[in-house]
PDB file of C-alpha atoms in Angstrom:
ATOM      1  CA  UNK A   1      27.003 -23.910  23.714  1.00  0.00           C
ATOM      2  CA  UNK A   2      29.028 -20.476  24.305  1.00  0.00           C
ATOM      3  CA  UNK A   3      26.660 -17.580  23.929  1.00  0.00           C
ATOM      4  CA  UNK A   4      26.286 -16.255  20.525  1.00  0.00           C
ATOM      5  CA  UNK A   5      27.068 -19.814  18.762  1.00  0.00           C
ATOM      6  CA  UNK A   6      24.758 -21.005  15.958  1.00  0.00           C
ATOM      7  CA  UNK A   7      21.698 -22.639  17.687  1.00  0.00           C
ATOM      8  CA  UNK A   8      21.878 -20.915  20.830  1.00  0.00           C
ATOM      9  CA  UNK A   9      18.191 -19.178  21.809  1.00  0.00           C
ATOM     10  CA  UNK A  10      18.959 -15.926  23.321  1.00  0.00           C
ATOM     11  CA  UNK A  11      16.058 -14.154  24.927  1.00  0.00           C
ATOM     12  CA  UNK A  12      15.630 -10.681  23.153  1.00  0.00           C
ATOM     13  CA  UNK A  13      16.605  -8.067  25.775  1.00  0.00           C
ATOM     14  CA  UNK A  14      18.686 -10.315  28.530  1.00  0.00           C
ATOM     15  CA  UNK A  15      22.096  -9.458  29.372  1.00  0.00           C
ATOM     16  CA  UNK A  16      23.282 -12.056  26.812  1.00  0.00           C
ATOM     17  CA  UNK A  17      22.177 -10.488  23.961  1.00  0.00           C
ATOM     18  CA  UNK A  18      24.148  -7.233  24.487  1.00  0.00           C
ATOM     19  CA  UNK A  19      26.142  -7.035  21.226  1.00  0.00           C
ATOM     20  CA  UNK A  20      23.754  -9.061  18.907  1.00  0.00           C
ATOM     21  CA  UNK A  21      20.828  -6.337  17.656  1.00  0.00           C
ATOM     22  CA  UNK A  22      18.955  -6.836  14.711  1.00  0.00           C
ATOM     23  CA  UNK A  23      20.110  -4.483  11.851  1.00  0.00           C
ATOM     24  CA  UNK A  24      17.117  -2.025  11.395  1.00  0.00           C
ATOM     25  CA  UNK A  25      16.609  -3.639   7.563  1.00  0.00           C
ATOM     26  CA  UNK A  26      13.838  -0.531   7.455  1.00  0.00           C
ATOM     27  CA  UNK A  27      14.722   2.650   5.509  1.00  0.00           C
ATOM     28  CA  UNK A  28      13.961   5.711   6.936  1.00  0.00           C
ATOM     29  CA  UNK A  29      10.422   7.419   6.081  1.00  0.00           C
ATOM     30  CA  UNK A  30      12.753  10.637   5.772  1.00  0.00           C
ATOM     31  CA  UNK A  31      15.325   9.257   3.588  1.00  0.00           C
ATOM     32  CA  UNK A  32      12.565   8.242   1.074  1.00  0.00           C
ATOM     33  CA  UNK A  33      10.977  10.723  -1.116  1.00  0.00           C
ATOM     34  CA  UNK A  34       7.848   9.649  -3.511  1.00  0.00           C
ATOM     35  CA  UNK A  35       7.888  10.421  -6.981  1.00  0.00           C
ATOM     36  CA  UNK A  36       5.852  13.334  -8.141  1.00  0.00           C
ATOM     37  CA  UNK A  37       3.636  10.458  -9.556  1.00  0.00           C
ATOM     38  CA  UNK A  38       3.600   6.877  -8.504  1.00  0.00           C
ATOM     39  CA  UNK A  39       3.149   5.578 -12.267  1.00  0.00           C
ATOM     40  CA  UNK A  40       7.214   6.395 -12.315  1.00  0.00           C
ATOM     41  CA  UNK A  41       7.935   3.687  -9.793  1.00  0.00           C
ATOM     42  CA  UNK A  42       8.977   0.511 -12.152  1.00  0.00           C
ATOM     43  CA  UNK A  43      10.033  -2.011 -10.395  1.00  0.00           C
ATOM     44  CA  UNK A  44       8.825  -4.065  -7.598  1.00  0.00           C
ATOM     45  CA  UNK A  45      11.528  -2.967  -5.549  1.00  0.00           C
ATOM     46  CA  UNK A  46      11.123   0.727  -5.992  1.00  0.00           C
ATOM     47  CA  UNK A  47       7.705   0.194  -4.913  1.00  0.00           C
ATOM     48  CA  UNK A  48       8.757  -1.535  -1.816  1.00  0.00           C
ATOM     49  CA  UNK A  49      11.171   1.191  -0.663  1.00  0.00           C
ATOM     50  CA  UNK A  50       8.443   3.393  -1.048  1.00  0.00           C
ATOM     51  CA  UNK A  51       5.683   1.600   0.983  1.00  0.00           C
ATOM     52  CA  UNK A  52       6.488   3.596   4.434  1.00  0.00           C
ATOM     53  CA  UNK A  53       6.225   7.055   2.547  1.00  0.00           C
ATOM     54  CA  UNK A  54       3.172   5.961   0.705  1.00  0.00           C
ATOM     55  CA  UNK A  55       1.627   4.606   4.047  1.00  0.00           C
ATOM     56  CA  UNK A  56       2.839   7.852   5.656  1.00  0.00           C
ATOM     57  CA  UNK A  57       1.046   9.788   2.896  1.00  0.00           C
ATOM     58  CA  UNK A  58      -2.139   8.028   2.194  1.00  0.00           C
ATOM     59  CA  UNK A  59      -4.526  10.580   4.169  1.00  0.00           C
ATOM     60  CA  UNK A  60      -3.473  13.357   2.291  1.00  0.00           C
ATOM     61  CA  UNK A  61      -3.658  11.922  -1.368  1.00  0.00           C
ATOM     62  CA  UNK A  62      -6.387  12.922  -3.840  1.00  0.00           C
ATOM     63  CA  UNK A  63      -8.379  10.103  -5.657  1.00  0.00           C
ATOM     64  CA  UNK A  64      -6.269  10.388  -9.002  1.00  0.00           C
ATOM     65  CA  UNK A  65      -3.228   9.004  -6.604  1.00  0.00           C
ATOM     66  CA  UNK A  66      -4.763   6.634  -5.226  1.00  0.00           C
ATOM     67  CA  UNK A  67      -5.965   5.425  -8.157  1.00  0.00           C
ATOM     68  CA  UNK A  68      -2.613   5.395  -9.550  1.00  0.00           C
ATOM     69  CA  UNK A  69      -1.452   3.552  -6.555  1.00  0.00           C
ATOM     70  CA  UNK A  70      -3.684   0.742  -7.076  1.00  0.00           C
ATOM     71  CA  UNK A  71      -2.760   0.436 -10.937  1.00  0.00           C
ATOM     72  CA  UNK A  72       0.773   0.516 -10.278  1.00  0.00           C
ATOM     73  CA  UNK A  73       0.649  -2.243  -7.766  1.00  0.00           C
ATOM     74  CA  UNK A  74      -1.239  -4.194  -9.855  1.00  0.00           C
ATOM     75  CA  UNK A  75       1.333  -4.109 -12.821  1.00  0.00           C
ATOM     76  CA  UNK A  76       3.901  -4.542 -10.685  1.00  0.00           C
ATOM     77  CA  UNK A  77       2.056  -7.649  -9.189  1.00  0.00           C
ATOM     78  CA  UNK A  78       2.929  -6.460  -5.603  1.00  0.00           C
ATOM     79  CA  UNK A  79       0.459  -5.898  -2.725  1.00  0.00           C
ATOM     80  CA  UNK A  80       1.847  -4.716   0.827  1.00  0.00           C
ATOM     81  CA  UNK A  81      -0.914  -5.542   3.470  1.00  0.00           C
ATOM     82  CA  UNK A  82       0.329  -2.911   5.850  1.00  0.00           C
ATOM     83  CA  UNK A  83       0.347  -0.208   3.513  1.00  0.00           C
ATOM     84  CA  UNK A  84      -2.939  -1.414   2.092  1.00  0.00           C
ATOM     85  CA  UNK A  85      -4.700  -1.460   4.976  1.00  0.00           C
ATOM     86  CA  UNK A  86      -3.819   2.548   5.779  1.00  0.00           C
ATOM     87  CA  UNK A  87      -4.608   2.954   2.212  1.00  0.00           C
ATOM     88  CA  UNK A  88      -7.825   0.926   2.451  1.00  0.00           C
ATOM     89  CA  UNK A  89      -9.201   3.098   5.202  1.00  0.00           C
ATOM     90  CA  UNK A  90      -8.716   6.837   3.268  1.00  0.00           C
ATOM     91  CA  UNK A  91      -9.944   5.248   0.051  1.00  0.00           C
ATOM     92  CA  UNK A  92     -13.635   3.842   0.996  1.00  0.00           C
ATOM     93  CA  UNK A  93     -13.875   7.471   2.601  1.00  0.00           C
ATOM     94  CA  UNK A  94     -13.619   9.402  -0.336  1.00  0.00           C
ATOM     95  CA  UNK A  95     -15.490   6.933  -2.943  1.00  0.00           C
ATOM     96  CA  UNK A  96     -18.150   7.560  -0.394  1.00  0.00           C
ATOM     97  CA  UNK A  97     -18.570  10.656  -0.182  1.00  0.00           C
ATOM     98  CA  UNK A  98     -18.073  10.773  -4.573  1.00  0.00           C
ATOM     99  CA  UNK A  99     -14.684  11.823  -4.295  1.00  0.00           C
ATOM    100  CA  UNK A 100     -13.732   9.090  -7.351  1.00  0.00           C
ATOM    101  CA  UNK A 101     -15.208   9.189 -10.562  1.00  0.00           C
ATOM    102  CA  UNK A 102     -16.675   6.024 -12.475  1.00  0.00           C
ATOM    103  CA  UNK A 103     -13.849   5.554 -14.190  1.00  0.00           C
ATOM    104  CA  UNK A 104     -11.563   5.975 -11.337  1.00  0.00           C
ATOM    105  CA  UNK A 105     -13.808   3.415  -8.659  1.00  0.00           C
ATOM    106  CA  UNK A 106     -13.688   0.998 -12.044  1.00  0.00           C
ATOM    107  CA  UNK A 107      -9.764   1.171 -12.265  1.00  0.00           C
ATOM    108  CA  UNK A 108      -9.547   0.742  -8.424  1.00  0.00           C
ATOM    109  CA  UNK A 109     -11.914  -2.104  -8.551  1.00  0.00           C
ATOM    110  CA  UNK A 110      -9.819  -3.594 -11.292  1.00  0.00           C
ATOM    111  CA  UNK A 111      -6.426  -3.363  -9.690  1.00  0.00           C
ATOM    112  CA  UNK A 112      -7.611  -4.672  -6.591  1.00  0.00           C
ATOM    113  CA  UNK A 113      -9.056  -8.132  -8.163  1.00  0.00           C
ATOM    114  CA  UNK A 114      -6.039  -8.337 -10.065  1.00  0.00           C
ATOM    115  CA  UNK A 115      -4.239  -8.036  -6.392  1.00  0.00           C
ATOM    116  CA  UNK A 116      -6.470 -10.516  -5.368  1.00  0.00           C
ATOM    117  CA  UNK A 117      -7.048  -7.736  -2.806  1.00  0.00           C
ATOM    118  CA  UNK A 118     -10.828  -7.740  -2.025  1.00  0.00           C
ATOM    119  CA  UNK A 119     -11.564  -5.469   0.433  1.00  0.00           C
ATOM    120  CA  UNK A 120     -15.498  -5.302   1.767  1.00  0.00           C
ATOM    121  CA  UNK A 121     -15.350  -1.303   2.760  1.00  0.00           C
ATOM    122  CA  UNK A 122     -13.728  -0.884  -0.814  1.00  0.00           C
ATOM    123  CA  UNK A 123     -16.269  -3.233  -2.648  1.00  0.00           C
ATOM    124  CA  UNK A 124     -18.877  -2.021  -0.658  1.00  0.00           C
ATOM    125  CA  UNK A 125     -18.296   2.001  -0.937  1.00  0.00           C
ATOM    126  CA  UNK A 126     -18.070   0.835  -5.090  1.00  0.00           C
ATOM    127  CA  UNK A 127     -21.212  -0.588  -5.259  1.00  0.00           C
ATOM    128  CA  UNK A 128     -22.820   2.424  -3.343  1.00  0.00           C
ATOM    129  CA  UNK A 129     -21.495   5.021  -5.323  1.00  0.00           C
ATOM    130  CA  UNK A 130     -21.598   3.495  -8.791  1.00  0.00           C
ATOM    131  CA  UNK A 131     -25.217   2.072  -8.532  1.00  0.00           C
ATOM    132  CA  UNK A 132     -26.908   5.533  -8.691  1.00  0.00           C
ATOM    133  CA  UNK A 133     -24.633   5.716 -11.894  1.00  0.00           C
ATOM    134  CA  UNK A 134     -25.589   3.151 -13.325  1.00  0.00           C
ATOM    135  CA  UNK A 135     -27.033   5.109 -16.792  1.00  0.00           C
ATOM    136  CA  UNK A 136     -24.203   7.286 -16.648  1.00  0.00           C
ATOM    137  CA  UNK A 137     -21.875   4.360 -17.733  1.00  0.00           C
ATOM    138  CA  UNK A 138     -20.596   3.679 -21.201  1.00  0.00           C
ATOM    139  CA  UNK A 139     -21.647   0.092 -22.503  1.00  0.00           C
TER     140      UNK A 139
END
């Protein structure tokens, strides 16, 4: 076969695949710019065009946006495991240390089994921080 022909393996990075790069399918993280709230993203592919901002953002947003990150996946049915697992990390730190409310850890909790998007630190930092609650809750 001639190089570059349909069923030809060329080795990423050898002189004979000068001229055949992968398009960078990625947008740029500067390019995109989140809505002032994520509950205005409607469709599944807004969301995705957004998951490199929202990863890029996820240490710096307050419990009512994450919160509303989780619900929005969840109605849009779409979970991103990369952006999840950044988003994963900031979350279990601040329902630990009471930054969500009982209604917000409820909603997250919700979201995420509708995801089917268990995640043990999540789960976990729920339990803690609602169990002392517990007579706090409506019925």
């Amino acid at each position: 076969l001639a190089p570059g022909r349909p069923g030809e393996d060329i080795e990423p990075g050898s002189p004979r695949d000068a001229g055949h790069e992968t398009p960078n399918l990625q947008a740029s993280k500067d390019t995109v710019e989140l809505p002032s709230d994520i509950r205005e993203v409607q469709t599944f592919s807004e969301f995705l065009r957004l998951c490199p901002a929202l990863k890029e953002a996820a240490a710096k947003m307050p419990s009512a946006e994450l919160t509303a990150l989780c619900e929005t996946a969840a109605r849009l049915k779409f979970f991103d495991g990369d952006l999840f697992e950044e988003v994963f990390i900031h979350m279990a730190v601040k329902i630990r240390t009471g930054s969500f409310n009982i209604e917000q850890t409820t909603s997250v909790a919700s979201s995420l089994v509708d995801l089917n998007a268990c995640n043990v630190g999540i789960f976990g930092a729920a339990a803690a921080s609602l169990l002392p609650q517990i007579g706090q809750m409506s019925k």
